[in-house]
Short mmCIF file of C-alpha atoms and ligand atoms in Angstrom, two decimals:
data_model
loop_
_atom_site.label_atom_id
_atom_site.label_comp_id
_atom_site.label_asym_id
_atom_site.label_seq_id
_atom_site.Cartn_x
_atom_site.Cartn_y
_atom_site.Cartn_z
CA MET A 39 -1.77 31.80 3.05
CA THR A 40 -5.01 29.83 3.25
CA ALA A 41 -6.16 28.06 6.39
CA ALA A 42 -5.38 24.70 4.78
CA SER A 43 -1.70 25.56 4.34
CA ALA A 44 -1.08 27.39 7.64
CA GLY A 45 1.97 26.06 9.44
CA LEU A 46 3.23 24.07 6.46
CA ALA A 47 6.84 24.28 5.36
CA PRO A 48 7.43 25.90 1.93
CA TYR A 49 8.53 22.53 0.47
CA ALA A 50 5.28 20.81 1.50
CA ALA A 51 2.39 20.24 -0.90
CA HIS A 52 0.33 23.45 -0.75
CA GLU A 53 -3.16 23.24 -2.13
CA THR A 54 -2.85 26.66 -3.74
CA ALA A 55 0.12 25.40 -5.76
CA GLY A 56 -1.48 22.01 -6.49
CA LYS A 57 -1.96 20.70 -10.01
CA GLY A 58 -5.64 20.18 -9.43
CA ARG A 59 -8.19 17.55 -10.43
CA ARG A 60 -8.66 16.11 -13.89
CA ILE A 61 -12.16 17.53 -13.97
CA GLU A 62 -12.47 20.91 -12.32
CA GLU A 63 -14.84 21.15 -9.35
CA THR A 64 -16.10 23.84 -7.02
CA PRO A 65 -13.72 24.07 -4.02
CA PRO A 66 -15.04 22.38 -0.86
CA ALA A 67 -16.74 24.68 1.65
CA TYR A 68 -15.46 23.30 4.95
CA ARG A 69 -12.53 21.09 4.05
CA GLY A 70 -9.28 21.33 2.16
CA GLU A 71 -8.85 19.64 -1.22
CA TYR A 72 -6.71 16.81 0.22
CA GLN A 73 -9.23 16.25 3.01
CA ARG A 74 -11.84 15.87 0.31
CA ASP A 75 -9.63 13.29 -1.41
CA ARG A 76 -9.27 11.35 1.84
CA ASP A 77 -13.02 11.47 2.46
CA ARG A 78 -13.79 10.19 -1.06
CA ILE A 79 -11.36 7.32 -0.51
CA ILE A 80 -13.02 6.38 2.79
CA HIS A 81 -16.45 6.36 1.10
CA SER A 82 -15.25 4.23 -1.83
CA THR A 83 -16.27 0.62 -2.36
CA ALA A 84 -12.66 -0.44 -2.87
CA PHE A 85 -11.76 0.90 0.60
CA ARG A 86 -14.42 -1.19 2.34
CA ARG A 87 -13.21 -4.28 0.51
CA LEU A 88 -9.76 -3.94 2.08
CA VAL A 89 -11.11 -5.43 5.29
CA TYR A 90 -11.48 -8.81 3.57
CA LYS A 91 -8.23 -8.78 1.66
CA THR A 92 -5.12 -10.63 2.80
CA GLN A 93 -1.99 -8.86 3.90
CA VAL A 94 0.06 -12.04 4.63
CA PHE A 95 -2.44 -14.32 6.33
CA VAL A 96 -5.69 -15.18 4.60
CA ASN A 97 -8.68 -13.75 6.45
CA HIS A 98 -10.15 -17.05 7.63
CA GLU A 99 -6.82 -18.10 9.21
CA GLY A 100 -7.56 -15.88 12.22
CA ASP A 101 -9.40 -12.74 13.29
CA LEU A 102 -6.42 -10.89 14.72
CA TYR A 103 -4.07 -10.83 11.75
CA ARG A 104 -3.61 -7.68 9.71
CA THR A 105 -5.80 -7.21 6.71
CA ARG A 106 -5.18 -4.65 3.96
CA LEU A 107 -7.48 -2.29 5.83
CA THR A 108 -5.71 -2.38 9.18
CA HIS A 109 -2.36 -2.30 7.36
CA SER A 110 -3.46 0.88 5.56
CA LEU A 111 -4.53 2.46 8.87
CA GLU A 112 -1.14 1.65 10.39
CA VAL A 113 0.62 3.19 7.39
CA ALA A 114 -1.48 6.34 7.86
CA GLN A 115 -0.66 6.46 11.58
CA ILE A 116 3.09 6.29 10.99
CA ALA A 117 3.04 8.70 8.06
CA ARG A 118 0.92 11.30 9.86
CA THR A 119 3.28 11.45 12.83
CA ALA A 120 6.26 12.04 10.56
CA ALA A 121 4.33 14.51 8.39
CA ARG A 122 3.59 16.73 11.39
CA ALA A 123 7.18 16.60 12.56
CA LEU A 124 8.42 17.58 9.09
CA ARG A 125 5.66 20.21 8.61
CA ILE A 126 4.44 18.62 5.42
CA ASN A 127 0.81 18.08 4.42
CA GLU A 128 -0.86 15.67 6.85
CA PRO A 129 -4.27 15.32 5.11
CA LEU A 130 -2.47 14.53 1.84
CA VAL A 131 -0.30 11.94 3.57
CA GLU A 132 -3.40 10.36 5.07
CA ALA A 133 -5.20 10.27 1.71
CA ILE A 134 -2.24 8.57 -0.01
CA SER A 135 -1.84 6.08 2.87
CA LEU A 136 -5.48 5.03 2.83
CA ALA A 137 -5.49 4.66 -0.96
CA HIS A 138 -2.10 3.07 -1.53
CA ASP A 139 -3.36 -0.55 -1.56
CA LEU A 140 -6.81 -0.06 -3.11
CA GLY A 141 -5.72 -1.93 -6.24
CA HIS A 142 -4.47 -4.99 -4.42
CA THR A 143 -5.83 -8.36 -5.48
CA PRO A 144 -7.28 -10.83 -3.00
CA PHE A 145 -4.69 -13.12 -1.35
CA GLY A 146 -1.84 -10.62 -0.97
CA HIS A 147 1.31 -10.80 -3.05
CA ALA A 148 0.56 -14.35 -4.13
CA GLY A 149 -2.64 -13.05 -5.73
CA GLN A 150 -0.83 -10.19 -7.44
CA ASP A 151 1.79 -12.60 -8.85
CA ALA A 152 -0.88 -15.00 -10.10
CA LEU A 153 -2.88 -12.25 -11.82
CA ASN A 154 0.29 -10.78 -13.32
CA ALA A 155 1.14 -14.20 -14.75
CA CYS A 156 -2.40 -14.56 -16.20
CA MET A 157 -2.03 -11.12 -17.81
CA ARG A 158 1.45 -11.79 -19.23
CA ASP A 159 0.28 -11.56 -22.85
CA PHE A 160 -2.08 -8.67 -22.17
CA GLY A 161 0.13 -6.00 -20.63
CA GLY A 162 0.62 -7.55 -17.17
CA PHE A 163 -0.85 -6.55 -13.82
CA GLU A 164 0.79 -4.09 -11.36
CA HIS A 165 -1.03 -3.41 -8.10
CA ASN A 166 0.20 0.21 -7.87
CA LEU A 167 -1.11 0.97 -11.29
CA GLN A 168 -4.33 -0.82 -10.38
CA SER A 169 -4.74 1.44 -7.30
CA LEU A 170 -4.58 4.39 -9.68
CA ARG A 171 -7.08 2.71 -12.03
CA VAL A 172 -9.46 2.25 -9.09
CA VAL A 173 -9.44 5.94 -8.16
CA ASP A 174 -9.27 7.21 -11.75
CA GLU A 175 -11.76 4.91 -13.46
CA LEU A 176 -13.20 1.91 -11.68
CA GLU A 177 -15.09 3.49 -8.77
CA GLU A 178 -18.56 4.38 -10.02
CA LYS A 179 -20.15 6.76 -7.54
CA TYR A 180 -20.35 10.22 -8.99
CA ALA A 181 -22.74 11.56 -11.59
CA ASP A 182 -20.19 13.90 -13.17
CA PHE A 183 -17.21 11.60 -13.66
CA SER A 184 -15.83 8.07 -13.48
CA GLY A 185 -13.54 7.32 -10.55
CA LEU A 186 -13.03 9.65 -7.60
CA ASN A 187 -11.51 12.59 -9.51
CA LEU A 188 -8.71 13.00 -6.93
CA THR A 189 -6.05 15.72 -6.97
CA PHE A 190 -2.81 15.26 -8.90
CA GLU A 191 -0.78 15.07 -5.66
CA THR A 192 -2.81 12.17 -4.21
CA ARG A 193 -2.62 10.31 -7.52
CA GLU A 194 1.12 10.99 -7.71
CA GLY A 195 1.52 9.39 -4.28
CA ILE A 196 -0.59 6.34 -5.15
CA LEU A 197 1.54 5.55 -8.19
CA LYS A 198 4.77 4.73 -6.39
CA HIS A 199 6.24 2.44 -9.03
CA CYS A 200 5.44 2.02 -12.65
CA SER A 201 7.10 0.36 -15.61
CA LEU A 202 8.39 2.77 -18.27
CA ARG A 203 6.05 1.19 -20.81
CA ASN A 204 3.04 2.01 -18.65
CA ALA A 205 4.44 5.41 -17.66
CA ARG A 206 4.44 6.43 -21.33
CA GLU A 207 0.71 5.78 -21.53
CA LEU A 208 -0.21 7.65 -18.36
CA GLY A 209 0.38 11.25 -19.46
CA ASP A 210 1.26 13.80 -16.76
CA ILE A 211 1.08 11.35 -13.86
CA GLY A 212 3.61 8.97 -15.48
CA ARG A 213 6.05 11.64 -16.61
CA ARG A 214 8.27 11.58 -13.52
CA PHE A 215 9.28 7.97 -14.21
CA LEU A 216 10.44 8.92 -17.69
CA GLU A 217 12.21 12.08 -16.50
CA ARG A 218 13.63 10.42 -13.37
CA ARG A 219 12.12 13.06 -11.13
CA GLN A 220 10.91 12.58 -7.55
CA PRO A 221 7.36 12.80 -6.25
CA GLY A 222 6.51 15.29 -3.47
CA LEU A 223 7.65 14.62 0.10
CA GLU A 224 4.20 13.37 1.13
CA ALA A 225 4.39 10.59 -1.49
CA GLN A 226 7.97 9.76 -0.51
CA LEU A 227 6.96 9.53 3.13
CA VAL A 228 4.02 7.14 2.59
CA ASN A 229 6.26 4.86 0.55
CA ILE A 230 8.58 4.39 3.55
CA ALA A 231 5.77 4.36 6.13
CA ASP A 232 4.35 1.39 4.18
CA ALA A 233 7.63 -0.49 4.59
CA ILE A 234 7.89 0.40 8.30
CA ALA A 235 4.33 -0.79 8.89
CA TYR A 236 4.66 -4.18 7.25
CA ASN A 237 8.12 -4.97 8.64
CA ASN A 238 6.77 -4.45 12.15
CA HIS A 239 3.27 -5.89 11.92
CA ASP A 240 4.55 -8.94 10.09
CA VAL A 241 6.87 -9.68 13.02
CA ASP A 242 3.78 -9.49 15.25
CA ASP A 243 1.57 -11.59 12.96
CA GLY A 244 4.34 -14.10 12.27
CA TYR A 245 4.98 -14.53 15.97
CA ARG A 246 1.26 -14.82 16.70
CA ALA A 247 0.98 -17.54 14.06
CA GLY A 248 3.86 -19.42 15.69
CA LEU A 249 5.90 -19.26 12.49
CA LEU A 250 8.74 -17.03 13.71
CA ASP A 251 11.40 -18.22 16.11
CA VAL A 252 12.24 -15.54 18.70
CA GLU A 253 15.77 -16.91 19.17
CA LEU A 254 16.41 -16.41 15.46
CA LEU A 255 14.72 -12.99 15.50
CA ARG A 256 17.05 -11.88 18.28
CA GLN A 257 19.95 -12.22 15.86
CA GLU A 258 18.41 -9.42 13.82
CA PRO A 259 20.22 -6.20 14.86
CA LEU A 260 17.08 -4.05 15.18
CA PHE A 261 14.97 -6.63 16.99
CA GLY A 262 17.91 -7.90 19.09
CA GLU A 263 18.84 -4.45 20.38
CA HIS A 264 15.34 -3.60 21.57
CA TYR A 265 14.75 -7.10 22.91
CA ARG A 266 17.80 -6.65 25.14
CA HIS A 267 16.61 -3.23 26.34
CA VAL A 268 13.15 -4.53 27.22
CA GLN A 269 14.52 -7.60 29.00
CA GLU A 270 16.83 -5.45 31.09
CA ALA A 271 14.10 -2.98 31.99
CA TYR A 272 11.39 -5.60 32.66
CA PRO A 273 12.89 -8.93 33.69
CA GLY A 274 10.24 -11.65 33.76
CA LEU A 275 7.83 -9.86 31.41
CA ASP A 276 5.60 -12.39 29.65
CA ASP A 277 6.46 -13.19 26.05
CA ARG A 278 3.44 -11.63 24.41
CA LYS A 279 3.97 -8.26 26.11
CA LEU A 280 7.69 -8.47 25.54
CA ILE A 281 7.21 -8.81 21.79
CA TYR A 282 4.71 -5.91 21.73
CA GLU A 283 7.12 -3.77 23.71
CA VAL A 284 9.95 -4.61 21.29
CA ILE A 285 7.78 -3.80 18.28
CA ARG A 286 6.62 -0.43 19.60
CA ARG A 287 10.24 0.47 20.32
CA MET A 288 11.36 -0.66 16.86
CA ILE A 289 8.69 1.54 15.27
CA GLY A 290 9.68 4.49 17.48
CA HIS A 291 13.35 3.94 16.63
CA VAL A 292 13.00 3.83 12.85
CA VAL A 293 10.40 6.63 12.69
CA GLY A 294 12.64 8.85 14.85
CA ASP A 295 15.56 8.10 12.56
CA LEU A 296 13.44 8.79 9.48
CA ILE A 297 12.37 12.20 10.80
CA ALA A 298 15.89 13.20 11.86
CA THR A 299 17.57 12.00 8.65
CA SER A 300 14.91 13.54 6.41
CA SER A 301 15.18 16.88 8.27
CA ARG A 302 18.92 16.88 7.65
CA ASN A 303 18.38 16.02 3.98
CA ILE A 304 15.85 18.84 3.65
CA GLN A 305 18.26 21.27 5.22
CA ALA A 306 21.08 20.18 2.91
CA LEU A 307 18.92 20.46 -0.22
CA GLY A 308 17.19 23.70 0.85
CA PRO A 309 14.04 23.21 -1.27
CA GLU A 310 11.78 26.26 -1.45
CA SER A 311 8.85 24.51 -3.08
CA ILE A 312 7.48 21.10 -4.00
CA GLU A 313 8.97 21.64 -7.48
CA ASP A 314 12.45 21.83 -5.93
CA VAL A 315 11.72 18.51 -4.18
CA ARG A 316 10.58 16.96 -7.46
CA ALA A 317 13.73 18.12 -9.23
CA ALA A 318 16.11 16.69 -6.58
CA PRO A 319 18.40 13.89 -7.82
CA GLU A 320 17.14 11.43 -5.20
CA PRO A 321 14.40 11.05 -2.58
CA VAL A 322 14.74 13.34 0.43
CA ILE A 323 12.69 11.26 2.86
CA ALA A 324 15.10 8.53 3.92
CA PHE A 325 16.58 6.47 6.75
CA SER A 326 20.17 6.91 7.91
CA GLU A 327 22.58 4.34 6.46
CA ASP A 328 22.63 2.33 9.70
CA VAL A 329 18.88 2.12 10.08
CA LEU A 330 18.40 1.41 6.40
CA GLU A 331 20.73 -1.56 6.76
CA GLN A 332 18.83 -2.83 9.84
CA HIS A 333 15.50 -2.29 8.12
CA LEU A 334 16.55 -4.19 5.00
CA SER A 335 18.02 -6.98 7.07
CA LEU A 336 14.73 -7.45 8.94
CA LYS A 337 12.87 -7.37 5.65
CA GLN A 338 15.11 -10.12 4.29
CA PHE A 339 14.61 -12.10 7.50
CA LEU A 340 10.84 -11.93 7.05
CA ARG A 341 11.16 -12.98 3.43
CA ASP A 342 13.24 -16.03 4.35
CA ASN A 343 11.40 -17.05 7.49
CA LEU A 344 7.81 -15.89 7.09
CA TYR A 345 6.85 -15.17 3.47
CA ARG A 346 8.65 -18.34 2.34
CA HIS A 347 7.55 -20.42 5.31
CA PRO A 348 6.13 -23.76 4.08
CA GLN A 349 2.77 -23.03 5.72
CA VAL A 350 2.49 -19.60 4.05
CA ARG A 351 3.71 -21.06 0.76
CA ALA A 352 1.14 -23.83 0.83
CA MET A 353 -1.65 -21.28 1.26
CA ASN A 354 -0.14 -19.13 -1.53
CA GLU A 355 -0.05 -22.04 -3.94
CA GLU A 356 -3.67 -22.88 -3.18
CA THR A 357 -4.88 -19.31 -3.70
CA GLN A 358 -2.75 -18.75 -6.82
CA GLN A 359 -4.34 -21.78 -8.41
CA LEU A 360 -7.75 -20.48 -7.44
CA LEU A 361 -7.16 -17.11 -9.18
CA GLU A 362 -5.73 -18.82 -12.27
CA ASP A 363 -8.88 -20.97 -12.46
CA LEU A 364 -11.13 -17.92 -12.12
CA PHE A 365 -9.22 -16.02 -14.79
CA ALA A 366 -9.50 -18.91 -17.26
CA GLN A 367 -13.20 -19.40 -16.50
CA TYR A 368 -14.15 -15.73 -16.98
CA MET A 369 -12.09 -15.52 -20.17
CA THR A 370 -14.06 -18.41 -21.68
CA ASP A 371 -17.39 -17.42 -20.17
CA PRO A 372 -17.43 -13.68 -19.38
CA GLU A 373 -21.14 -13.82 -18.56
CA GLN A 374 -20.21 -15.42 -15.26
CA MET A 375 -18.91 -12.05 -14.07
CA GLY A 376 -21.07 -9.38 -12.46
CA GLU A 377 -23.36 -7.58 -14.87
CA ALA A 378 -21.33 -4.40 -15.41
CA PHE A 379 -18.21 -6.42 -16.16
CA SER A 380 -19.77 -9.06 -18.39
CA LYS A 381 -21.32 -6.28 -20.47
CA GLN A 382 -17.89 -4.66 -20.96
CA ALA A 383 -16.37 -7.99 -21.94
CA GLU A 384 -19.03 -8.73 -24.57
CA SER A 385 -17.73 -8.94 -28.17
CA VAL A 386 -14.42 -7.15 -27.54
CA ALA A 387 -10.89 -8.16 -28.54
CA GLU A 388 -9.14 -10.67 -26.27
CA PRO A 389 -6.72 -8.16 -24.62
CA VAL A 390 -9.63 -5.86 -23.73
CA ARG A 391 -11.58 -8.77 -22.26
CA ALA A 392 -8.50 -9.81 -20.27
CA ARG A 393 -8.27 -6.33 -18.72
CA VAL A 394 -11.94 -6.42 -17.73
CA VAL A 395 -11.44 -9.86 -16.15
CA ALA A 396 -8.33 -8.62 -14.31
CA ASP A 397 -10.27 -5.60 -12.98
CA TYR A 398 -13.05 -7.89 -11.82
CA ILE A 399 -10.72 -10.34 -10.07
CA ALA A 400 -8.53 -7.60 -8.55
CA GLY A 401 -11.63 -6.06 -6.98
CA MET A 402 -12.62 -9.28 -5.21
CA THR A 403 -12.25 -9.89 -1.51
CA ASP A 404 -10.65 -13.18 -0.42
CA ARG A 405 -13.97 -14.68 0.57
CA PHE A 406 -15.79 -13.59 -2.58
CA ALA A 407 -13.01 -15.22 -4.65
CA TYR A 408 -13.48 -18.45 -2.67
CA ALA A 409 -17.25 -18.32 -3.11
CA GLU A 410 -16.96 -17.68 -6.86
CA HIS A 411 -14.51 -20.53 -7.28
CA LYS A 412 -16.89 -22.85 -5.46
CA ARG A 413 -19.85 -21.70 -7.53
CA LEU A 414 -18.03 -22.23 -10.83
CA ASN A 415 -16.63 -25.64 -9.96
MG1 MG B 269 1.05 -1.47 1.60
#
């Protein structure tokens, strides 16, 4: 057993059993392979851009709202805690968490929907697939290869969904979608940690923005239960602290449930390796039925009351229009893009040009997209 895998359960991702990098490299001297992945992600350009990309609220709406960067850090925090408890690979979990949103467009889901609509005739746009494109191809930092040349296991975790049409074109990394196999536990965990993070921080951000009604929120089973507990324990606590206290308890509650339920699932399945995990009929990392129901109910609540709030919708419509304008402008006049991109879009077929334009737009921060729109109009 190497130092990097000491203390890990047999069903965790072990570097010695990993499927390696696309281009072979000398092993790192002082770090494990997954630590090296994480470090490459932190040094990437796409990672630094996350600070100016919208989660729900556009950056200029306020300094304290989550951005894609702070969201990614919160996902990593939640996933690392659970990874330790389950004795699975913490550096791998951290690498996947920090990379999972690298392919996100500016302006959150509204941006992704707009770009997908623009790309309808050219193969569409999926942000998960784009995250993989960023680490596999678009980052230009290394002399020996394009992209970051990450390990198979990190790439497997980044690609959490994928259409079957795209999966067929992706080779080994897309195969599990065609064969209906599972990814490793580290990938499964980050997927759920992502959902835990946004459900909770969106309650906080939505409340901060004055868009969520606490009386309505209290009717949500998960929020209501912890709200009652906090009120009983601290009568007269001011609202701001009360909401924080409820949120930290909600996170503790669902993470505790996730660890306990997943441990039971692991015991029932008895996997002896990551391959046993991949061959299981369904994901092993999961909530209990009760908590899953509460989690989904809160998610639906946020959809109805926050993501579809008239104020959020108005901003979404504005930014969607902006991305549609940019897409149309770069398609007609590719020279308006940065040099590397305009060169790639020169005298190529329309679908190829569309992909270059989509890559260029997806890489933008919110404020760069605004500035470009202003410059071109
Ligand atoms: Mg996310």
